[in-house]
PDB file of C-alpha atoms in Angstrom:
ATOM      1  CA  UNK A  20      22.097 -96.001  16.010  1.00  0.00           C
ATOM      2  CA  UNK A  21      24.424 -98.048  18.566  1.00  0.00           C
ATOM      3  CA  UNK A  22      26.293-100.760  16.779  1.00  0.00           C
ATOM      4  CA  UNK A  23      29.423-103.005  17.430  1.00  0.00           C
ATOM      5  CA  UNK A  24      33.032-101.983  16.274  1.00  0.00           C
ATOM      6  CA  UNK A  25      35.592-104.798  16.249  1.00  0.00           C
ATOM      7  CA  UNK A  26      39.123-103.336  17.189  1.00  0.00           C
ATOM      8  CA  UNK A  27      41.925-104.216  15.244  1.00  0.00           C
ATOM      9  CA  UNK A  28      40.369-107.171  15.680  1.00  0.00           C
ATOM     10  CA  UNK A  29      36.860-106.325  15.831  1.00  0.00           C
ATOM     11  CA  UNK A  30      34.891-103.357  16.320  1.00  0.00           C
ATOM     12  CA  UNK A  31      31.248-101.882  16.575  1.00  0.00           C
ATOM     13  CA  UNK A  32      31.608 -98.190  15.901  1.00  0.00           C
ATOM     14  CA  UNK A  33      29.114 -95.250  13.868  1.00  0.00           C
ATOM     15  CA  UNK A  34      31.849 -93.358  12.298  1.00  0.00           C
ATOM     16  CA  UNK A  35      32.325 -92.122   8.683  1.00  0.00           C
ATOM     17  CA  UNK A  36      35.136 -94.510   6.814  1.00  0.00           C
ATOM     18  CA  UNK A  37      36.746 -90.943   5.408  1.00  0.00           C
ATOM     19  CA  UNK A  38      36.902 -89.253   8.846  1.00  0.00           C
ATOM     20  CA  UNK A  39      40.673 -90.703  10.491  1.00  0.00           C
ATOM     21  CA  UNK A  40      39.556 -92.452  13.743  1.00  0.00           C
ATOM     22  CA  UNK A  41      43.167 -92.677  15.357  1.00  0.00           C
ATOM     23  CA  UNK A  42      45.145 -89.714  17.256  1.00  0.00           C
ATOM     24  CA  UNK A  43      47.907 -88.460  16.224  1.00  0.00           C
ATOM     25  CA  UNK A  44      51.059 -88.819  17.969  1.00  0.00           C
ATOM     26  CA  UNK A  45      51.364 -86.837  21.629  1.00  0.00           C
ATOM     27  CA  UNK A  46      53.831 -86.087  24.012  1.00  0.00           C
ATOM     28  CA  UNK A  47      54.110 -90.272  25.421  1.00  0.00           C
ATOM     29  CA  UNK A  48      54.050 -92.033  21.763  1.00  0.00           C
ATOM     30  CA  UNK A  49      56.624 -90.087  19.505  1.00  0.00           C
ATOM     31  CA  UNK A  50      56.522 -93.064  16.398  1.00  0.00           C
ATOM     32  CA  UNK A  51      59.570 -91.527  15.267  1.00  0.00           C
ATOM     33  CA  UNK A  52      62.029 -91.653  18.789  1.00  0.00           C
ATOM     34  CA  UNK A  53      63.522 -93.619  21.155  1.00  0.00           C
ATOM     35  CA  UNK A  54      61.885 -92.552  24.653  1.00  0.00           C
ATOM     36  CA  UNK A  55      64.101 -93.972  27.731  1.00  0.00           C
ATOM     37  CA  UNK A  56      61.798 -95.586  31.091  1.00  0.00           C
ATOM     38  CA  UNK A  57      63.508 -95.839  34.447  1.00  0.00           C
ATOM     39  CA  UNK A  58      62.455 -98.117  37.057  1.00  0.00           C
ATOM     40  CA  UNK A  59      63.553 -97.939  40.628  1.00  0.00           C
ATOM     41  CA  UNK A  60      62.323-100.594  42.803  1.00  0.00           C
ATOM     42  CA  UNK A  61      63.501-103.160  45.643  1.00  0.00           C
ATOM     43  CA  UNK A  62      65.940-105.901  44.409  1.00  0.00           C
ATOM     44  CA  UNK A  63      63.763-108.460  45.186  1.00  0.00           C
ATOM     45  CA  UNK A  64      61.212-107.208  43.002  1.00  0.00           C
ATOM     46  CA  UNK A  65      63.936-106.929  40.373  1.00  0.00           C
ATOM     47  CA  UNK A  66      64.911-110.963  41.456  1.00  0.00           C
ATOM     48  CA  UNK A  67      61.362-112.006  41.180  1.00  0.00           C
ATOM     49  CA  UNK A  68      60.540-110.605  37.804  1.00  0.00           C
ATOM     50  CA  UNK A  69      63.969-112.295  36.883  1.00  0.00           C
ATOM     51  CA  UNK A  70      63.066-115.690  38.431  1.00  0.00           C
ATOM     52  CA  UNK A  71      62.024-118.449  35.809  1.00  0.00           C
ATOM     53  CA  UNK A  72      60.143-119.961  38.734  1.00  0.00           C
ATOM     54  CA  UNK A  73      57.651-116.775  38.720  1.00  0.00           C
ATOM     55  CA  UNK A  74      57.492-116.368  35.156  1.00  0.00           C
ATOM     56  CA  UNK A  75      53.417-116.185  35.847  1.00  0.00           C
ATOM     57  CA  UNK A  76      53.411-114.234  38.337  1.00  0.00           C
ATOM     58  CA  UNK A  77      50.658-111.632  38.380  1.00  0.00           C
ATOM     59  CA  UNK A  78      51.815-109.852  41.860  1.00  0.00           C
ATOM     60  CA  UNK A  79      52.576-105.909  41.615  1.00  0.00           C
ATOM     61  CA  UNK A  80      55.753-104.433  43.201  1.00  0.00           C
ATOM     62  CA  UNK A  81      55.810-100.543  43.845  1.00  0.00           C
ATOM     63  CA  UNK A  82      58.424 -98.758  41.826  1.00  0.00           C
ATOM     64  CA  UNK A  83      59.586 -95.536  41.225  1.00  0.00           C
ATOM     65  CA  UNK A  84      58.961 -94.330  37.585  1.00  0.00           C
ATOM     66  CA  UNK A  85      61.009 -91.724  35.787  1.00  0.00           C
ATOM     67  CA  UNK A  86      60.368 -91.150  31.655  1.00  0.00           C
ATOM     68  CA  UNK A  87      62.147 -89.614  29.133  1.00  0.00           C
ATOM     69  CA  UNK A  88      61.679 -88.346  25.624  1.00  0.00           C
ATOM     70  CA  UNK A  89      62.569 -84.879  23.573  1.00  0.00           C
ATOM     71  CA  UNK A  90      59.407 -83.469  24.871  1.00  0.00           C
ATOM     72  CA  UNK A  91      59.325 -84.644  28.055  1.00  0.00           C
ATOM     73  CA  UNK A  92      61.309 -85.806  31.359  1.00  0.00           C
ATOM     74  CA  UNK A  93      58.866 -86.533  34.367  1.00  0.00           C
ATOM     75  CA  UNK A  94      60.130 -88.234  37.483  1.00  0.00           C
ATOM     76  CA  UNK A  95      56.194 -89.197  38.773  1.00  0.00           C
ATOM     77  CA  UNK A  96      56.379 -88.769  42.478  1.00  0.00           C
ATOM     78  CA  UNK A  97      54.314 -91.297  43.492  1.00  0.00           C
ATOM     79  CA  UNK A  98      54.908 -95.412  43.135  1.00  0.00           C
ATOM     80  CA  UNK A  99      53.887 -97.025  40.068  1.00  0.00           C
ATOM     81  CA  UNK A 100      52.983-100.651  39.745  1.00  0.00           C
ATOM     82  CA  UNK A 101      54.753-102.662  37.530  1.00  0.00           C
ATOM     83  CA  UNK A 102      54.482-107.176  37.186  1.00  0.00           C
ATOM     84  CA  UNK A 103      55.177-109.407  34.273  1.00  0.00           C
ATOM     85  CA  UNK A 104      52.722-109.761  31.280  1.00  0.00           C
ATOM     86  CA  UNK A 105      51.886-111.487  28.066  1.00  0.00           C
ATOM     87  CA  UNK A 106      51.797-115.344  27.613  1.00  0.00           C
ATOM     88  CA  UNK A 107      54.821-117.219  26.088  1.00  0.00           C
ATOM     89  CA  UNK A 108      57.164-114.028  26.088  1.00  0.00           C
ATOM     90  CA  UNK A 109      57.163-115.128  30.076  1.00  0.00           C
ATOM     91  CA  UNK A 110      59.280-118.155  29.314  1.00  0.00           C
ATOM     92  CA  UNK A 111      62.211-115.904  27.805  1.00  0.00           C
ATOM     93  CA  UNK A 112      64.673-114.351  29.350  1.00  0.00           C
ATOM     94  CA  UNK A 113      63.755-110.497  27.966  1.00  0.00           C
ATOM     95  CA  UNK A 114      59.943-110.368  30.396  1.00  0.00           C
ATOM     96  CA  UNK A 115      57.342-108.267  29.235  1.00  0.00           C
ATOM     97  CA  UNK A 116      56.289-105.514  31.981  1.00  0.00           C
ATOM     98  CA  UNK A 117      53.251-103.964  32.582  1.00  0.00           C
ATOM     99  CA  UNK A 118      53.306-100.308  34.510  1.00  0.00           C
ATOM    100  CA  UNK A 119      50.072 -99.247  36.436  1.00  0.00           C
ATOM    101  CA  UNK A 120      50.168 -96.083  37.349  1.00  0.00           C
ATOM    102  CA  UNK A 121      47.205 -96.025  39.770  1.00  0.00           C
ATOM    103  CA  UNK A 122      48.109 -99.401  41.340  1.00  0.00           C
ATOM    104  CA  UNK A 123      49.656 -97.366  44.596  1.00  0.00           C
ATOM    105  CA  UNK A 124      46.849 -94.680  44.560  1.00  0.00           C
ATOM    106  CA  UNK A 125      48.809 -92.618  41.618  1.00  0.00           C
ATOM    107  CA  UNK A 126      47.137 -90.687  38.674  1.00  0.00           C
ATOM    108  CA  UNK A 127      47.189 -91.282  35.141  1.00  0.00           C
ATOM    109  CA  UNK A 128      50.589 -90.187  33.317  1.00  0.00           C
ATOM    110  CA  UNK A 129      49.312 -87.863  29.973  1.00  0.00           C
ATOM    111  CA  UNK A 130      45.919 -89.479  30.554  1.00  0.00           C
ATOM    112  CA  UNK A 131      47.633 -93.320  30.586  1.00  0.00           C
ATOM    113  CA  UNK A 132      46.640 -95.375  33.405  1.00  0.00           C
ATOM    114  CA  UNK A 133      48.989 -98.375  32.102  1.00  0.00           C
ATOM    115  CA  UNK A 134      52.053 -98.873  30.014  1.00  0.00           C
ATOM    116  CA  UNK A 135      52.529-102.540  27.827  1.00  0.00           C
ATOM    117  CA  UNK A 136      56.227-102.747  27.506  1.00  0.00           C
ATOM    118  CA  UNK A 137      56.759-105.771  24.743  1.00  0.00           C
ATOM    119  CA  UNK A 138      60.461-107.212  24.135  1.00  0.00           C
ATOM    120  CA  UNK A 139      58.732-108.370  21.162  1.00  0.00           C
ATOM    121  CA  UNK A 140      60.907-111.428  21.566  1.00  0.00           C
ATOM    122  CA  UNK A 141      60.438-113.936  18.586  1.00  0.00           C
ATOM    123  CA  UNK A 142      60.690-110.615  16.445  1.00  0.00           C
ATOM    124  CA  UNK A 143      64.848-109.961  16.265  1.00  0.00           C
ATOM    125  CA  UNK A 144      64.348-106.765  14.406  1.00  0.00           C
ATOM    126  CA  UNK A 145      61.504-105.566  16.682  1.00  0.00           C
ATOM    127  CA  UNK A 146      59.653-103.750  13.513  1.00  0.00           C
ATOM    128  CA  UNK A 147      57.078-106.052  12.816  1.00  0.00           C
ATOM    129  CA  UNK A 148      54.462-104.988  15.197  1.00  0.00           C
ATOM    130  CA  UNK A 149      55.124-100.845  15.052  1.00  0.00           C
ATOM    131  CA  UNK A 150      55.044-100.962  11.222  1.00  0.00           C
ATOM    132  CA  UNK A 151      51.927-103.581  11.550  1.00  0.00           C
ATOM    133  CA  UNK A 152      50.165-100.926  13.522  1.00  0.00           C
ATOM    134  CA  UNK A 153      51.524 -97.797  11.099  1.00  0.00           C
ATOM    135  CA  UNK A 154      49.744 -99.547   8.343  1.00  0.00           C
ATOM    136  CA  UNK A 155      46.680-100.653  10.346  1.00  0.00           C
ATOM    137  CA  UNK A 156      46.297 -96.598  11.113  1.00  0.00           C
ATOM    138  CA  UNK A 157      47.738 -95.377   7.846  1.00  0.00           C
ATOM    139  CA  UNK A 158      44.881 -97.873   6.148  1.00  0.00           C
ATOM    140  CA  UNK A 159      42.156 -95.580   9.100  1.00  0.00           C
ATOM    141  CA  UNK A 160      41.570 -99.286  10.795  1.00  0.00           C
ATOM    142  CA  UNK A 161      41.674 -98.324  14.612  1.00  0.00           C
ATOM    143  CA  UNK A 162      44.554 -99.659  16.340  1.00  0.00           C
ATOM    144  CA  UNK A 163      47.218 -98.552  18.879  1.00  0.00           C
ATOM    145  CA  UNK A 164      49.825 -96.276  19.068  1.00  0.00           C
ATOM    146  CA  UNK A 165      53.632 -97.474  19.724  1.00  0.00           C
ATOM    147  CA  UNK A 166      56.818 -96.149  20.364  1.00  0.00           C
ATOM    148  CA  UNK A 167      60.397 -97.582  21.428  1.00  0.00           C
ATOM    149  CA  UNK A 168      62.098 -97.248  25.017  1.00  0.00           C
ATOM    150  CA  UNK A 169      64.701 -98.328  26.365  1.00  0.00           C
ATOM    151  CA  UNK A 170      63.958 -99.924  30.048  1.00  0.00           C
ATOM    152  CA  UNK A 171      66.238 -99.057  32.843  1.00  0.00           C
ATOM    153  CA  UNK A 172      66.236-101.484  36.154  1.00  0.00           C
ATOM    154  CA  UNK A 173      67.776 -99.974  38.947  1.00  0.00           C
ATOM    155  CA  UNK A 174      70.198 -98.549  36.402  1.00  0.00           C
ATOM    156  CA  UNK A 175      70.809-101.341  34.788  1.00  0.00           C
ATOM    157  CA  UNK A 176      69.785-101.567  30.972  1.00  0.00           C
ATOM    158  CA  UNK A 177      67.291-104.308  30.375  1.00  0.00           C
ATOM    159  CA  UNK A 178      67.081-103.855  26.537  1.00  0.00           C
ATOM    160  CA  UNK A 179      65.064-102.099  23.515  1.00  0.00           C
ATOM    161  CA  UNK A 180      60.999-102.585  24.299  1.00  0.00           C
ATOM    162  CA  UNK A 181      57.965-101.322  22.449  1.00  0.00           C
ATOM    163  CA  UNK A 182      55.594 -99.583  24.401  1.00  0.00           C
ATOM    164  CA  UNK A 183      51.961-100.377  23.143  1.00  0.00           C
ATOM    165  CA  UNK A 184      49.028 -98.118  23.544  1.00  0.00           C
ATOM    166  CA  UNK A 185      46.668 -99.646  26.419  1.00  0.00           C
ATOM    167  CA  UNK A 186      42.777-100.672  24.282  1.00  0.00           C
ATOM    168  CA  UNK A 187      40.625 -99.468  27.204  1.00  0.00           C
ATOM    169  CA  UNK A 188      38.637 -96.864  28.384  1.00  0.00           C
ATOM    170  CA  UNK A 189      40.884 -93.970  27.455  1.00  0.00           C
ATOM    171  CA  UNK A 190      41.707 -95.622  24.600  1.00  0.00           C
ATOM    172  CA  UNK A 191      37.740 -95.376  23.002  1.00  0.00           C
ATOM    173  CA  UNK A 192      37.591 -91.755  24.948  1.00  0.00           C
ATOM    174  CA  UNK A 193      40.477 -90.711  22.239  1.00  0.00           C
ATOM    175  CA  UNK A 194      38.754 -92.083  19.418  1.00  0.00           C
ATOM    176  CA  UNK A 195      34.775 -91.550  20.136  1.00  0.00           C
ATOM    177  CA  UNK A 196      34.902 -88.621  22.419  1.00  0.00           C
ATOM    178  CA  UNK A 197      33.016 -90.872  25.109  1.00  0.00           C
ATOM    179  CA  UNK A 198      33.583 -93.631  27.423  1.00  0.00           C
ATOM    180  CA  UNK A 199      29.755 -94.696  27.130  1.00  0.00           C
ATOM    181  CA  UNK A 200      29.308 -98.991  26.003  1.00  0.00           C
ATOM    182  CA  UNK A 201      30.732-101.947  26.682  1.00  0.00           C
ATOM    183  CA  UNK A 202      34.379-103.179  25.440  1.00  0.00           C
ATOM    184  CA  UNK A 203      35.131-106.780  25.220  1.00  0.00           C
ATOM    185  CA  UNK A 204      38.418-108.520  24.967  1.00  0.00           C
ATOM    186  CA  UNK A 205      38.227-111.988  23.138  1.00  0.00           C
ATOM    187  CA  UNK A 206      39.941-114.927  23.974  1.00  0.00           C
ATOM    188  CA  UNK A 207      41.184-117.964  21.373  1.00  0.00           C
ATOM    189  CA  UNK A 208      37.858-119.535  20.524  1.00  0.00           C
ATOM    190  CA  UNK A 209      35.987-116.589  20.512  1.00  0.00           C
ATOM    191  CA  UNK A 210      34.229-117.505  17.041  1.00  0.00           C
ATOM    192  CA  UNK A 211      30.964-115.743  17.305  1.00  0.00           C
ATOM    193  CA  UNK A 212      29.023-118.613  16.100  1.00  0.00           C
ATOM    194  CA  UNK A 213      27.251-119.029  18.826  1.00  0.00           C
ATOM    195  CA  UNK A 214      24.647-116.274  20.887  1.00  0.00           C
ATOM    196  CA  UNK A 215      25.572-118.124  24.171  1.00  0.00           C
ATOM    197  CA  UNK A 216      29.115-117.078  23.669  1.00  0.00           C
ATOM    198  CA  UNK A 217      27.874-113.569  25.236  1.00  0.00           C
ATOM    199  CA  UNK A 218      27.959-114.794  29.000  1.00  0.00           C
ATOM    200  CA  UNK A 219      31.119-116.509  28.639  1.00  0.00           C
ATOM    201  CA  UNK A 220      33.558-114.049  30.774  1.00  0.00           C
ATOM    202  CA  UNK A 221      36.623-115.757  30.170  1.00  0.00           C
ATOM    203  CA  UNK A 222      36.064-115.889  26.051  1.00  0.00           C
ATOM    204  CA  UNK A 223      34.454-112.294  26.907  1.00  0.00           C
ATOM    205  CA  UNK A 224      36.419-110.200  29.175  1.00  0.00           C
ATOM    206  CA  UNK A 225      34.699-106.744  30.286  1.00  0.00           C
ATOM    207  CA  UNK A 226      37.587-103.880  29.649  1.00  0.00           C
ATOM    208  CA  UNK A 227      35.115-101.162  30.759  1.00  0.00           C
ATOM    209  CA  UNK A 228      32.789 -99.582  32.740  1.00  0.00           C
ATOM    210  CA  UNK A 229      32.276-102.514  35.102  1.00  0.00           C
ATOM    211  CA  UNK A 230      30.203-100.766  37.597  1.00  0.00           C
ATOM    212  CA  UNK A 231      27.635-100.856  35.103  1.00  0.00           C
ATOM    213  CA  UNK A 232      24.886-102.753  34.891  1.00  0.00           C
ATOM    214  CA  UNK A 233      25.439-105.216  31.102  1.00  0.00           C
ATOM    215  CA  UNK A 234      23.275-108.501  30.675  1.00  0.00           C
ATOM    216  CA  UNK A 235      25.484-108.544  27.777  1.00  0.00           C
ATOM    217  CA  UNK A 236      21.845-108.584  25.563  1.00  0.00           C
ATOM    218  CA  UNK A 237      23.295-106.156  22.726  1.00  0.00           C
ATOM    219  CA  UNK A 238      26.004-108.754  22.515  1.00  0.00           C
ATOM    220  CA  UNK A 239      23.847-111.698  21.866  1.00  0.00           C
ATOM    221  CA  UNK A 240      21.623-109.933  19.597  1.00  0.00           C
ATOM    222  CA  UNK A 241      24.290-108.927  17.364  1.00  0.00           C
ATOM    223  CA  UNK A 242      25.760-112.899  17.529  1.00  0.00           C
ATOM    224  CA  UNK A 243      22.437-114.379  17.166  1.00  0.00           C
ATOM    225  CA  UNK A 244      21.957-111.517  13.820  1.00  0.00           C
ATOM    226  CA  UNK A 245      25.217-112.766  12.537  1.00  0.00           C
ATOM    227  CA  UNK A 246      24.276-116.073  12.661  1.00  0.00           C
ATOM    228  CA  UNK A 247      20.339-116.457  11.978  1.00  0.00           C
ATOM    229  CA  UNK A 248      19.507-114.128  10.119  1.00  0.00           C
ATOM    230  CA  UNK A 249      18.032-115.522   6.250  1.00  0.00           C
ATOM    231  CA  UNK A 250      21.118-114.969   3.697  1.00  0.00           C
ATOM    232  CA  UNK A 251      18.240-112.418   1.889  1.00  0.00           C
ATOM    233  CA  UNK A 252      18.198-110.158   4.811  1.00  0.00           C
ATOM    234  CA  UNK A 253      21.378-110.387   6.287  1.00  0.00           C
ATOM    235  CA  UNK A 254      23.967-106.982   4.645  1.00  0.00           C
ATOM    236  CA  UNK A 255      20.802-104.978   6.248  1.00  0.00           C
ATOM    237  CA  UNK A 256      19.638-106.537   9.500  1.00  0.00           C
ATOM    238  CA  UNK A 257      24.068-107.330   9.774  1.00  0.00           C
ATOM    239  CA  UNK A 258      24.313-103.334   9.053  1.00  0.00           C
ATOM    240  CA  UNK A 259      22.058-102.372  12.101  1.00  0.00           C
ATOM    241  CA  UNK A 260      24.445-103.903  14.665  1.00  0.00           C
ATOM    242  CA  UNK A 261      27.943-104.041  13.484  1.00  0.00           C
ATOM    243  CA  UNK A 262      30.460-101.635  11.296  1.00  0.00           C
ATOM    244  CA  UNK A 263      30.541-103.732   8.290  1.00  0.00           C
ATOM    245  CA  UNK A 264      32.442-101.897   6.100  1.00  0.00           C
ATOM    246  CA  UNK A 265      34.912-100.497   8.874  1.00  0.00           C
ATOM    247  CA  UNK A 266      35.309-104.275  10.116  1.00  0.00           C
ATOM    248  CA  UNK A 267      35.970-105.070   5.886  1.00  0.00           C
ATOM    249  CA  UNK A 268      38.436-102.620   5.514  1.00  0.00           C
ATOM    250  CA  UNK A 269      40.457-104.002   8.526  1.00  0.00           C
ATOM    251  CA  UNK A 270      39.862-107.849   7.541  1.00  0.00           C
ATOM    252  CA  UNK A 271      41.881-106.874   4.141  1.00  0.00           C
ATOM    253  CA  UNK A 272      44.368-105.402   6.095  1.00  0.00           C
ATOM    254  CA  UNK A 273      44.545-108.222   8.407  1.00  0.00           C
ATOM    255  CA  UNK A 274      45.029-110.612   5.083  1.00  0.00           C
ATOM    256  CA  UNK A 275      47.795-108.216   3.432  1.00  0.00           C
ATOM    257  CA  UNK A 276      50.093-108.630   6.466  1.00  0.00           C
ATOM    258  CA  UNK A 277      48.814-112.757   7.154  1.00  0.00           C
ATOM    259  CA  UNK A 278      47.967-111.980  10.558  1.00  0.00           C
ATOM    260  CA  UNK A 279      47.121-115.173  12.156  1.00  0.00           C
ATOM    261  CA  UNK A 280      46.491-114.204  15.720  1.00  0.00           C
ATOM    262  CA  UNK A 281      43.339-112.214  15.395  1.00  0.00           C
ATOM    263  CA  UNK A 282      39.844-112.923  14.510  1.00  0.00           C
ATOM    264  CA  UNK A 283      40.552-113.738  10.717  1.00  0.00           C
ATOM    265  CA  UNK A 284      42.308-116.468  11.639  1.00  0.00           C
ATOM    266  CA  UNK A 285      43.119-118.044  14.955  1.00  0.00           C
ATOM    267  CA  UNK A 286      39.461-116.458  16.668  1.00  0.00           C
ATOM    268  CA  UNK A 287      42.049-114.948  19.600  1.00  0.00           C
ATOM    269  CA  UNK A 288      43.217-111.647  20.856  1.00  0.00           C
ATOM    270  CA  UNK A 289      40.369-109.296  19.317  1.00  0.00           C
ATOM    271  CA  UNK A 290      38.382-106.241  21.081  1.00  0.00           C
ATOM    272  CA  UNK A 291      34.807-105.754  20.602  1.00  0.00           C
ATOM    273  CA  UNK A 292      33.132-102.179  21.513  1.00  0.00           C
ATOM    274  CA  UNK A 293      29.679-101.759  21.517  1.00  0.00           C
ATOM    275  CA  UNK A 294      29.185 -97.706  20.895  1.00  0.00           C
TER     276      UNK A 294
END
């Protein structure tokens, strides 16, 4: 039976609650180290980036990428793309980077295509989102893996970042063995109280397999079951389409650590994957 898995946020997923659904730490995310990124690129990429006037800048600069850990110390010899990310970290002075690796016709790096680097800015300690996401995992709610680096600018040092695990294709391969469904990221009003939702693409952002053909109809259905179905029949029709108890055992997660920017509270920033 296919059913929706809200992640960390959301998920439609057919696994057993006892089986662990996240990987273990690999070569890239060592929890327990400090891994050190290098970026060499053109100094007016470096300017722009720096530049309050482009702190929403989408655009890409090539870069050359270089990362080290204890396992590991790969100099990629190809150009990785890296631009700003996130929303209100832009207007600090610590930006947020994001590092495509197949933006200049590279591979994947250990099966990555993309790297979130997060200052984690309104966070001084920078140990409330790693030790959200230990519990999240320790707790068998799917979530992503971190790890600190240190990020390197044409040797200069730009400060501690978090690294977070990318939720995309490679991300469900890891956990489901497959890329096959659809994953949806959900934008702030995103409340699911309403079937015509489903063709909304900017509440509703496709994360996956975009070359295929989705009418988004397994999306509606499970809305239109959440929200119309009598109260009588609704834990079994509900149980048909959607990881109830998976998506229970991360809502009391989400309440132990009062996380407001998710689905629980705020209707913002949640994945939905339809397995």
């Amino acid at each position: 039976m296919r059913k929706y898995f809200l992640i960390l946020n959301l998920f439609w997923v057919i696994q057993v609650i006892a089986q662990p659904i996240n990987p273990a730490d690999d070569v890239v995310y060592q929890s327990d180290e400090v891994a050190s990124i290098y970026l060499t690129l053109s100094a007016e990429a470096k300017a722009h980036f720096l530049n309050p006037s482009n702190q929403f800048s989408e655009q890409y600069f090539p870069a050359q990428f270089r990362f080290v850990n204890s396992l590991t110390d790969q100099t990629l010899n190809y150009q990785v793309g890296v631009r700003l990310r996130g929303n209100t970290s832009r207007e600090h002075e610590k930006k947020s980077y994001k590092i495509d690796f197949r933006e200049y016709g590279g591979s994947s790096f250990y099966t990555y295509k993309k790297f979130n680097l997060k200052p984690d800015v309104n966070d001084p300690s920078l140990m409330r989102e790693p030790m959200t996401y230990f519990l999240y995992r320790e707790m068998n709610v799917l979530a992503p893996r971190t790890h600190y680096t240190k990020l390197y600018m044409n040797g200069e040092y730009m400060g501690l970042y978090i690294n977070v695990e990318s939720i995309d294709d490679e991300f469900i391969d890891l956990r489901f063995g497959h890329e096959d469904g659809f994953l949806y990221k959900a934008s702030y009003g995103a409340d699911l109280g309403n079937a015509n939702q489903a063709n909304n693409t900017s509440l509703f952002e496709s994360q996956m397999n975009d070359n295929l053909p989705d009418d988004r109809s397994q999306l509606r259905n499970f809305i239109n079951v959440l929200n119309n179905t009598p109260i009588n029949d609704l834990k079994t029709e509900l149980e048909k389409v959607f990881e109830v108890d998976r998506f229970l055992r991360q809502y009391a997660v989400e309440a132990l650590l009062g996380h407001w920017d998710a689905y629980a509270y705020n209707k913002n920033n949640f994945y939905l994957y339809y397995n």
